[in-house]
Short mmCIF file of C-alpha atoms in Angstrom, two decimals:
data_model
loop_
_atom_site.label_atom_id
_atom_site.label_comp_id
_atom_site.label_asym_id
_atom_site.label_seq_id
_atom_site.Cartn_x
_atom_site.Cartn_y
_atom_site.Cartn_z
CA UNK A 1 -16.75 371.06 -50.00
CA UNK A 2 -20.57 370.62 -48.86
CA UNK A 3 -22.18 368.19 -46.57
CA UNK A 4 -22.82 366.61 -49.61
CA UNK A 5 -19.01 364.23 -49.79
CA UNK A 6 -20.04 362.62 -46.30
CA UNK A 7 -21.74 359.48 -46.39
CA UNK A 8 -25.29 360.25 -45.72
CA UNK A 9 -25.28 358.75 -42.40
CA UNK A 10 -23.30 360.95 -40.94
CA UNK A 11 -24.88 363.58 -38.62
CA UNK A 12 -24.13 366.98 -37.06
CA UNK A 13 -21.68 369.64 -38.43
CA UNK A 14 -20.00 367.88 -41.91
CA UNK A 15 -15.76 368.11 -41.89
CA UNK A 16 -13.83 370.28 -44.09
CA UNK A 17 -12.80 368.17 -46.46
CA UNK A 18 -12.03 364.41 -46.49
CA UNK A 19 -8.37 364.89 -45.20
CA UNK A 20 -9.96 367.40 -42.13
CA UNK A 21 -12.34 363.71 -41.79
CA UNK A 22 -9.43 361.32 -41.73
CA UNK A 23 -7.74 363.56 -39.40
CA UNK A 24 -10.57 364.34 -36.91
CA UNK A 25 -11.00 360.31 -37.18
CA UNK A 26 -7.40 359.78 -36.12
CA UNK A 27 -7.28 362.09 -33.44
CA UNK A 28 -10.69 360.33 -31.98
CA UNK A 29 -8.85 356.83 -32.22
CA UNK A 30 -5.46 358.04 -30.60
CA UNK A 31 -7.74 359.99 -28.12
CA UNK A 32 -9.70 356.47 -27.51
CA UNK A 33 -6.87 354.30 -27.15
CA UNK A 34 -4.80 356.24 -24.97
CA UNK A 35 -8.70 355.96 -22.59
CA UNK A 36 -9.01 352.33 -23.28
CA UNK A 37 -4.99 351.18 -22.00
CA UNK A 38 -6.00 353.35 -18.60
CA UNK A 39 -9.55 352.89 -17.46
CA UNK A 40 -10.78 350.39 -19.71
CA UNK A 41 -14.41 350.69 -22.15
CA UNK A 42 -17.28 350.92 -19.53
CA UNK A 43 -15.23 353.55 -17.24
CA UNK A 44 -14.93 355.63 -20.43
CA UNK A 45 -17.42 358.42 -21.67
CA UNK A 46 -17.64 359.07 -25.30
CA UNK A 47 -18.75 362.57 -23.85
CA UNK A 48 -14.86 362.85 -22.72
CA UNK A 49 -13.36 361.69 -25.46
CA UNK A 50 -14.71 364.63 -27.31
CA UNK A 51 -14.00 366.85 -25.19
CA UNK A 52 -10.23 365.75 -25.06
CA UNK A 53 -10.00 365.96 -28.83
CA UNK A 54 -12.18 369.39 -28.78
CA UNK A 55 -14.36 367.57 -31.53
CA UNK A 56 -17.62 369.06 -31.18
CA UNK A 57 -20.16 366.88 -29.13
CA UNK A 58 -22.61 365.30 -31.86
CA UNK A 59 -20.54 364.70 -34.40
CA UNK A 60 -19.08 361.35 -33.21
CA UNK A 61 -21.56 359.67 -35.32
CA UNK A 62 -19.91 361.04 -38.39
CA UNK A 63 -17.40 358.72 -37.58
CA UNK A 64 -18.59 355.99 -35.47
CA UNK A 65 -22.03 354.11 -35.59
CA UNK A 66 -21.88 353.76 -31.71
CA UNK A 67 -19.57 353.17 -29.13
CA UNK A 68 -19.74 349.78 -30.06
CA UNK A 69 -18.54 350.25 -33.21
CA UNK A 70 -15.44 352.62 -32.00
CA UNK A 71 -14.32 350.01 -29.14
CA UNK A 72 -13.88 347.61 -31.90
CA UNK A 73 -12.26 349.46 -34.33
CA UNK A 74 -9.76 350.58 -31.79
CA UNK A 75 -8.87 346.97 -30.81
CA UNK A 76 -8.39 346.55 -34.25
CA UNK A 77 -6.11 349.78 -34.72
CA UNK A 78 -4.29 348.71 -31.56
CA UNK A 79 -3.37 344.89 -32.62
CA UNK A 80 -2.27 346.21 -35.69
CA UNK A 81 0.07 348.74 -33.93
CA UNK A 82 1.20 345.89 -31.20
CA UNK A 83 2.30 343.08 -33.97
CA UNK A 84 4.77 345.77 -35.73
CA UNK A 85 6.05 346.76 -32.39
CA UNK A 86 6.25 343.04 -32.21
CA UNK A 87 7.70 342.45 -35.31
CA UNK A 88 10.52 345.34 -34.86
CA UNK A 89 11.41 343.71 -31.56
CA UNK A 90 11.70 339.97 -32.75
CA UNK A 91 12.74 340.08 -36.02
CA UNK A 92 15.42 342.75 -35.24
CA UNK A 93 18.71 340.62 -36.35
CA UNK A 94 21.19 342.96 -34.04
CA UNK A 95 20.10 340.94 -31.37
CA UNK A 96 20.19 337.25 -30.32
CA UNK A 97 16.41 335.92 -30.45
CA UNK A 98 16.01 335.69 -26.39
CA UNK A 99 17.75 339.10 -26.20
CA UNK A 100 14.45 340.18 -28.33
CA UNK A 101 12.48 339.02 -25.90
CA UNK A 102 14.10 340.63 -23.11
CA UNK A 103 14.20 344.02 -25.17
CA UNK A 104 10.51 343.86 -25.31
CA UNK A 105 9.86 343.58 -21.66
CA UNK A 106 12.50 346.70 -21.18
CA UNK A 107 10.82 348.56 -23.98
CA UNK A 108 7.46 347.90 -22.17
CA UNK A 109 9.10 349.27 -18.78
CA UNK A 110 9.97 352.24 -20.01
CA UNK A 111 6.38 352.84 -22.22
CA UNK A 112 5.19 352.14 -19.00
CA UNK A 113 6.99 354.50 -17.22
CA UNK A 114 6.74 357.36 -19.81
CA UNK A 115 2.60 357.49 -18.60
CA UNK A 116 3.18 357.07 -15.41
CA UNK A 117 2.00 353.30 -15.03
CA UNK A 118 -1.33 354.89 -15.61
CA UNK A 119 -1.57 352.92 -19.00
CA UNK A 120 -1.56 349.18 -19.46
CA UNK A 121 -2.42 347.17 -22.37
CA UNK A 122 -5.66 348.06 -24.20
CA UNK A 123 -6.08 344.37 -24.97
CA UNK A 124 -5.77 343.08 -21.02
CA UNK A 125 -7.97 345.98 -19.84
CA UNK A 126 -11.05 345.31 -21.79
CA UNK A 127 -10.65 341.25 -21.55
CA UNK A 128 -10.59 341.77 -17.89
CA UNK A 129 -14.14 344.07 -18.04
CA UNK A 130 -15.31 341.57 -21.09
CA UNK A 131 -18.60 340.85 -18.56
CA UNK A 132 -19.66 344.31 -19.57
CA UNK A 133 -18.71 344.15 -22.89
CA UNK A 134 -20.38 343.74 -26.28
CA UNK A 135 -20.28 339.76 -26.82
CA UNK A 136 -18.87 340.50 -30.31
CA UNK A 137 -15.45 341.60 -28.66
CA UNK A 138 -14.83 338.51 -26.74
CA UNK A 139 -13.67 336.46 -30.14
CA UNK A 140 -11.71 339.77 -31.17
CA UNK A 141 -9.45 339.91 -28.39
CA UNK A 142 -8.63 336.50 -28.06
CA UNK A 143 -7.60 336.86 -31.68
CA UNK A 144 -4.83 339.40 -31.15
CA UNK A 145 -3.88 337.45 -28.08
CA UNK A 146 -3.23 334.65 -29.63
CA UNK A 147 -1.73 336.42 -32.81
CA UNK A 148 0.75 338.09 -30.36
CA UNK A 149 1.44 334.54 -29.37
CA UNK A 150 2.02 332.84 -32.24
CA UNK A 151 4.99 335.57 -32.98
CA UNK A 152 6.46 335.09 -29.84
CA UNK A 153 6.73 331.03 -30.48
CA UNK A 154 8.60 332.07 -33.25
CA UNK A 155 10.60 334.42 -31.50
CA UNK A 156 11.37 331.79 -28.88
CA UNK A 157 11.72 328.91 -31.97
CA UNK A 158 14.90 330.93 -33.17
CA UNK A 159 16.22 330.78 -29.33
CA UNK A 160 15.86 327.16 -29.31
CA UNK A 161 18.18 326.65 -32.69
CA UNK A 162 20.68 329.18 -31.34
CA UNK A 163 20.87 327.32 -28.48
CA UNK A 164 19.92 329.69 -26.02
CA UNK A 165 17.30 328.04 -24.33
CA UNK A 166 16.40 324.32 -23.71
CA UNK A 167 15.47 322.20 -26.62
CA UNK A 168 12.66 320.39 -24.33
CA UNK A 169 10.58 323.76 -24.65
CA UNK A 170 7.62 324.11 -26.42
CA UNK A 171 7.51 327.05 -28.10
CA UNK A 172 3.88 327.48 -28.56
CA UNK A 173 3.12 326.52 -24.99
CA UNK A 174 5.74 328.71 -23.25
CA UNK A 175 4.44 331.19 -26.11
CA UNK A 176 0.93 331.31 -24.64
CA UNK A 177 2.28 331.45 -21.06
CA UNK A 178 4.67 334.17 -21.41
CA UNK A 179 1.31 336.25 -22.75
CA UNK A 180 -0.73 334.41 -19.66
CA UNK A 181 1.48 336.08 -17.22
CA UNK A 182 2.55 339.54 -19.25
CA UNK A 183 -1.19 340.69 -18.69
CA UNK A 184 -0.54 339.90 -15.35
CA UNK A 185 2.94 341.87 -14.66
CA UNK A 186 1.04 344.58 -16.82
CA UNK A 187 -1.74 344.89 -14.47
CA UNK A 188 0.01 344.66 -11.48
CA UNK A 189 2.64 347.18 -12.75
CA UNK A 190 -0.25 349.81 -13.32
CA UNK A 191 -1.82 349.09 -9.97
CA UNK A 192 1.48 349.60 -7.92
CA UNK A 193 2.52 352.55 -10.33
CA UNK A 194 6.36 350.62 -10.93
CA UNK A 195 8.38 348.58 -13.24
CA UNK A 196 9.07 345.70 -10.54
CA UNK A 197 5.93 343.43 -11.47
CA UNK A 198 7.30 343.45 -15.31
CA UNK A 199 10.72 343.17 -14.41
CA UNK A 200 10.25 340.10 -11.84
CA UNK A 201 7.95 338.11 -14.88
CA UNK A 202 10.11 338.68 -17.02
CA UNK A 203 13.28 337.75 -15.02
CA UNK A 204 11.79 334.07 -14.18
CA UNK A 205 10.08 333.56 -17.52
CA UNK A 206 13.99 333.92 -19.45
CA UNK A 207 15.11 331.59 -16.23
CA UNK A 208 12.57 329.05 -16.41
CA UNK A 209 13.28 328.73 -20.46
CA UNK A 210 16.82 328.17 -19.77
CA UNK A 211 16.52 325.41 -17.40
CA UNK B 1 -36.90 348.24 17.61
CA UNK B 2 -37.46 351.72 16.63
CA UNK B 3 -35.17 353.36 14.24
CA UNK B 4 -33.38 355.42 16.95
CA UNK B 5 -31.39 351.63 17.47
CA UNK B 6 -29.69 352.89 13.79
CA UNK B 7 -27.31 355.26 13.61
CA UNK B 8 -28.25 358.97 13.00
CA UNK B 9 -26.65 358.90 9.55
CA UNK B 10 -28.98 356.03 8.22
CA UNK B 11 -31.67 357.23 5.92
CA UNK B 12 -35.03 355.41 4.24
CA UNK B 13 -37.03 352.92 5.82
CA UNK B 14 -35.12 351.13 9.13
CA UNK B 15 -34.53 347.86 9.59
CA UNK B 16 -36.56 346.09 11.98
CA UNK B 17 -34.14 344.43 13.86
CA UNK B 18 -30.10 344.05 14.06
CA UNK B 19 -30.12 340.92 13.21
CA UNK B 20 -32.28 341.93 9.96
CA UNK B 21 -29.89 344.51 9.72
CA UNK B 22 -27.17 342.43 9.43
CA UNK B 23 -28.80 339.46 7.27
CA UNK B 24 -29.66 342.50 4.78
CA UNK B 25 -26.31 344.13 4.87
CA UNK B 26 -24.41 340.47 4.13
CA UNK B 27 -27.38 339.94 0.85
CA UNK B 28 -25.76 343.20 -0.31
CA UNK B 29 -21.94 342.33 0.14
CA UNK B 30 -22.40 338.93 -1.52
CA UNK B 31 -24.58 340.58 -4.39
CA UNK B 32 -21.78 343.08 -4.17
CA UNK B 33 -18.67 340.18 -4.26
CA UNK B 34 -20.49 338.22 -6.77
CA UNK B 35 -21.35 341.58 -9.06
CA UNK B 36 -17.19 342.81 -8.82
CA UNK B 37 -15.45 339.46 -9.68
CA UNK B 38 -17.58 339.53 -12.67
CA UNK B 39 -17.93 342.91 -14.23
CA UNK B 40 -15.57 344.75 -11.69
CA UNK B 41 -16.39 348.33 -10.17
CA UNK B 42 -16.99 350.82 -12.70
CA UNK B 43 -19.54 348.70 -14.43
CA UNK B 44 -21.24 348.03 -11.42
CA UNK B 45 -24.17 350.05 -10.26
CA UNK B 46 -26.07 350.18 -6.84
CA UNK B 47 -29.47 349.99 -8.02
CA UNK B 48 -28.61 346.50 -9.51
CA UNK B 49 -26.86 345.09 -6.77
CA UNK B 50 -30.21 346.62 -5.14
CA UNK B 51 -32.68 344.90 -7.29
CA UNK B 52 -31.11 341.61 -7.45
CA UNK B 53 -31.39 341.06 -3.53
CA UNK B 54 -34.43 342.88 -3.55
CA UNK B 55 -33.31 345.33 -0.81
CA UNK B 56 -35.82 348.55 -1.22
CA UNK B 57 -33.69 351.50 -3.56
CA UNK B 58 -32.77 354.32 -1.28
CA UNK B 59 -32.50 352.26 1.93
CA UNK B 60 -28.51 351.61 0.52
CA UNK B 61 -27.13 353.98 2.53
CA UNK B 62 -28.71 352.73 5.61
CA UNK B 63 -26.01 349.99 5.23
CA UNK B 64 -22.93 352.12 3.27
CA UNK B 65 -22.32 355.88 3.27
CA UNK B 66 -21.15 355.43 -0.11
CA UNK B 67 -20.26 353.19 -3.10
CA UNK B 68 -16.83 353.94 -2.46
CA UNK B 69 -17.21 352.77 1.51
CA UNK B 70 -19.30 349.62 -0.20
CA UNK B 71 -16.30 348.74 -2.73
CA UNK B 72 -13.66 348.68 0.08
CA UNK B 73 -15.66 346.34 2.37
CA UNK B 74 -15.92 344.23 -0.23
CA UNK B 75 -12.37 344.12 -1.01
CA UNK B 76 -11.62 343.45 3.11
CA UNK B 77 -14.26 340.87 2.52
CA UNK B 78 -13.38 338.87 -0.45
CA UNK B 79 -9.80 339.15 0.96
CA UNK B 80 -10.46 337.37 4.25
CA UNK B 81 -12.43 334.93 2.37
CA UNK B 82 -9.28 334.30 0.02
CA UNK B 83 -7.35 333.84 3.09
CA UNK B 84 -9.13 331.22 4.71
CA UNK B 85 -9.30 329.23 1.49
CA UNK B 86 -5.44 329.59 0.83
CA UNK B 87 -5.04 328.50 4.47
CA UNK B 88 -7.44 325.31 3.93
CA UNK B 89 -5.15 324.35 0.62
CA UNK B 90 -1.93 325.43 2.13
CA UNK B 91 -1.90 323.92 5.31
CA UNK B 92 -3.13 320.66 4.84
CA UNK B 93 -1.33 318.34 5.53
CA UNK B 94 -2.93 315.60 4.15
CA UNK B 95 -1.09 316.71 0.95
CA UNK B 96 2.10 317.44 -0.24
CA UNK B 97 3.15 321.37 0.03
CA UNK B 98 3.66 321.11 -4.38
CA UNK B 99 0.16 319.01 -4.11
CA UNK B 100 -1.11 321.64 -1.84
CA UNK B 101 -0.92 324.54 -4.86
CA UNK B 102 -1.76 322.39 -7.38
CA UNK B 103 -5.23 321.43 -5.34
CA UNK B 104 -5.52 325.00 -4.99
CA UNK B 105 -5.09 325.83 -9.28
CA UNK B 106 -7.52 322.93 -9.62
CA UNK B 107 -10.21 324.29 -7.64
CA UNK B 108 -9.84 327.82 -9.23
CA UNK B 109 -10.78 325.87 -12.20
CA UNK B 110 -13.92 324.24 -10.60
CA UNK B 111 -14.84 327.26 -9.19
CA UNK B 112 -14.31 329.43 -12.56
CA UNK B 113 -16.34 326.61 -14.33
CA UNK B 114 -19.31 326.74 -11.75
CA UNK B 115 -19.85 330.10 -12.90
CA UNK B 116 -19.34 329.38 -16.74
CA UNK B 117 -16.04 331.52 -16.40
CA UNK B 118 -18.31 334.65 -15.50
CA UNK B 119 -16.36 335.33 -12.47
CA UNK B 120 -13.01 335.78 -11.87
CA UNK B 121 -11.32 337.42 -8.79
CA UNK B 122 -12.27 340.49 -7.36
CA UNK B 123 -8.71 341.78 -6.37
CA UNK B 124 -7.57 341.36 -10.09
CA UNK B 125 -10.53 342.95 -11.45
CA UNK B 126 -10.50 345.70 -9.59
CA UNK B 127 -6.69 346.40 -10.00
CA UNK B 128 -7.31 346.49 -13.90
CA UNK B 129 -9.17 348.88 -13.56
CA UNK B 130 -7.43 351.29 -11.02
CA UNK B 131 -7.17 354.32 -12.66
CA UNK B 132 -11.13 355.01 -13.02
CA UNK B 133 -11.20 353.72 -9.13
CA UNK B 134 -11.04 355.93 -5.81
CA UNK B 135 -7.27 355.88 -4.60
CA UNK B 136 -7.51 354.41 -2.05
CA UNK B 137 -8.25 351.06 -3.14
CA UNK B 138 -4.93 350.96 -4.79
CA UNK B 139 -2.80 350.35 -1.21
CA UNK B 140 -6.06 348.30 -0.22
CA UNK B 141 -5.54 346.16 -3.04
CA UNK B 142 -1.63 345.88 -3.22
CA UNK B 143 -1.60 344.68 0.84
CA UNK B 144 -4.44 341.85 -0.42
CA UNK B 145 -1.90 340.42 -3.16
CA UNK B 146 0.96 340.53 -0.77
CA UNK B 147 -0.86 338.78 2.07
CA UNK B 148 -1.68 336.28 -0.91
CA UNK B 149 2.27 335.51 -1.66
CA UNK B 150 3.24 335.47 1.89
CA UNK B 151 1.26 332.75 2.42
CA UNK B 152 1.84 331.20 -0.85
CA UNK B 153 5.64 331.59 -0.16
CA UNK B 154 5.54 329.58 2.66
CA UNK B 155 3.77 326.93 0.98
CA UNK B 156 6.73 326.81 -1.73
CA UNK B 157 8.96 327.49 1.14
CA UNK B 158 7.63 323.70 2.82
CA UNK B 159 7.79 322.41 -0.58
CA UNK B 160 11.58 323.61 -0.86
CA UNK B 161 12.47 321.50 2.19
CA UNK B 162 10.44 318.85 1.86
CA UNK B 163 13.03 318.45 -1.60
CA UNK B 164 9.74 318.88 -4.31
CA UNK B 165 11.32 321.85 -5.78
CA UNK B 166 14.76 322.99 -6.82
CA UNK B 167 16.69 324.26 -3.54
CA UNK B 168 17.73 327.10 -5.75
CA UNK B 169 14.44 328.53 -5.77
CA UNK B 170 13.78 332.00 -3.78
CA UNK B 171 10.02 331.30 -2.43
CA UNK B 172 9.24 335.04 -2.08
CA UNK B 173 10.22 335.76 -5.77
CA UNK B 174 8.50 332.69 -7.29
CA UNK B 175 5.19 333.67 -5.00
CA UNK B 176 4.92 336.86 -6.42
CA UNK B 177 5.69 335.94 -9.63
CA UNK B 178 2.62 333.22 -9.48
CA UNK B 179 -0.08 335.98 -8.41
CA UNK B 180 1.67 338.32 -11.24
CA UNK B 181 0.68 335.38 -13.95
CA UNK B 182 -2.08 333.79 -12.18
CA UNK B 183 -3.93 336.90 -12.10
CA UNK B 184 -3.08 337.13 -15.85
CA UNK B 185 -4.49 333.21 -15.94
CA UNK B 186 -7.34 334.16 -14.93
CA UNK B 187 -8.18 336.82 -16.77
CA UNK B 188 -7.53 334.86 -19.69
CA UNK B 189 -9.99 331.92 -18.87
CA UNK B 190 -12.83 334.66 -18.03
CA UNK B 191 -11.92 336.04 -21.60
CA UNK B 192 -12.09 332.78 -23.21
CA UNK B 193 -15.11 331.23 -21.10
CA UNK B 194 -12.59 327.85 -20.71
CA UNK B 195 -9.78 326.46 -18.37
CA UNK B 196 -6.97 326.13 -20.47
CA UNK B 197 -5.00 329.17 -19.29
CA UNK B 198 -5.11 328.32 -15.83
CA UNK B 199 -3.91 324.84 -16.48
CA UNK B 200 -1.53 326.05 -18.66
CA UNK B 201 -0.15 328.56 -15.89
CA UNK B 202 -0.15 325.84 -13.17
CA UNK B 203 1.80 323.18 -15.52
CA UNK B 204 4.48 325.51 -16.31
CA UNK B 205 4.81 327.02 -13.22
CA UNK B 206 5.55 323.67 -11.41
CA UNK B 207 7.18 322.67 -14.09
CA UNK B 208 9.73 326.37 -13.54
CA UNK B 209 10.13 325.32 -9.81
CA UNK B 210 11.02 321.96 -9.99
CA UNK B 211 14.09 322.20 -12.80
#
């Protein structure tokens, strides 16, 4: 295949073939996501991500019209992987809904764990450096926070008929907290390097529904 | 005053006189303060905090021997400034204890708001972003947080006795699980530019104590 089946703003050495492109892509998301959940966008160096991946330097642009455009397209990539986690959590009918719940916050100890509390949530990190960050991202992160949210009222909805928490909760509200907070345990989980910070939220959050 | 009054290791042009010295040295540490509860470390670069207080480039290390040295005395800063101000809500007795923390959410929003939700706090900006940060800052920033909910536990501890909230409530627990979600409130209203999510976290947390 020649340079030709590229779009003709790509730059620097063509890929293979269009399935050696979608790879090479894939590997250059994975590469920046795993980046983003540690340090964040501005502490990250394009420069390293290629060198990670062993994609040669100057051919980003084949793939991404800046860094700009990459950040955004991994939020994207990472909501969409989040709400099926999501989804396989609190929609999994083996469980009571509040046991859901409580299987995501284990679930998130042991990801957690597995790197070492060196990676958080992609999501939290770049809302916390969103001073530094391309205006444009500001409405897309609040989007997947508050898309995460609205499946967790629903999560927490189902508790309420099955009785297991108090009726007087509002889901939505407790919804939005319970996300409020979960950034919180996530960062302070990553900066003490253990599972106590989750554990603790999400001990009291259950608690505080039930009473 | 000659330069021989500075110590050996300062380089570029002196300062004329301690005081000067000192005057100069605070203009940085507040640029400094102000520059890391908004955009945090990595984003952060001397020659801006330089420009903005028009202290002459190169005459930095006069005052720091490094950015590193600079970012931990502005964590020992901002942390004895937190201090006083949790002492000046918590111990006044002209309130409540529960009225004590809820003046002291209320004037987080103020203050957020002053600063159009620019700023948030230092401590949780920095821990985001830990991984792409020297090591040391990590205990620096853990003993901040704990210093914060020992003196917040005491608060709820005066609020337990005083019969405001439940007597089942473990002060030490519920302390550290506010800074876990506050810092997470905050965070959110910087993202959003708005002071929803630290009402939000306030209501609810009251709200969790008192039932």
């Amino acid at each position: 295949m020649t340079s030709t089946a590229a779009p003709s703003r790509r730059r620097g050495r063509p890929p293979k073939s269009d399935g050696d492109y979608r790879a090479t892509r894939e590997l250059l998301c994975r590469a920046g996501v795993a980046a983003l959940t540690q340090k964040g966008f501005s502490a990250t160096g394009i420069d390293e991500i290629l060198k990670s991946t062993g994609v040669p330097k100057g051919s980003f642009y084949n793939f991404f019209s800046s860094k700009e455009a990459f950040g955004a397209e991994l939020i994207r990539l990472y909501a969409h992987y989040f709400a099926r986690k999501l989804d396989r959590f609190f929609l999994d009918e083996s469980l009571t809904p509040l046991k859901r719940l409580e299987a995501f916050c284990e679930d998130a100890e042991l990801g957690m764990a597995r790197y070492e509390f060196r990676r958080g949530c992609l999501v939290g990190n770049l809302g916390q450096e969103m001073e530094a960050l391309p205006e444009a991202f500001r409405g897309a992160l609040t989007a997947v926070l508050e898309d995460w949210q609205v499946r967790t009222a629903r999560c927490l909805e189902a508790a309420r008929q099955a009785g297991e928490i108090s009726p007087a909760i509002d889901c939505a509200k407790w919804a939005t907290f319970f996300w409020i907070g979960w950034e919180g345990a996530v960062l302070r989980a990553k900066l003490e390097r253990r599972s106590e910070p989750l554990r603790l939220f999400a001990q009291l959050f259950v608690l505080s529904l039930k009473s």
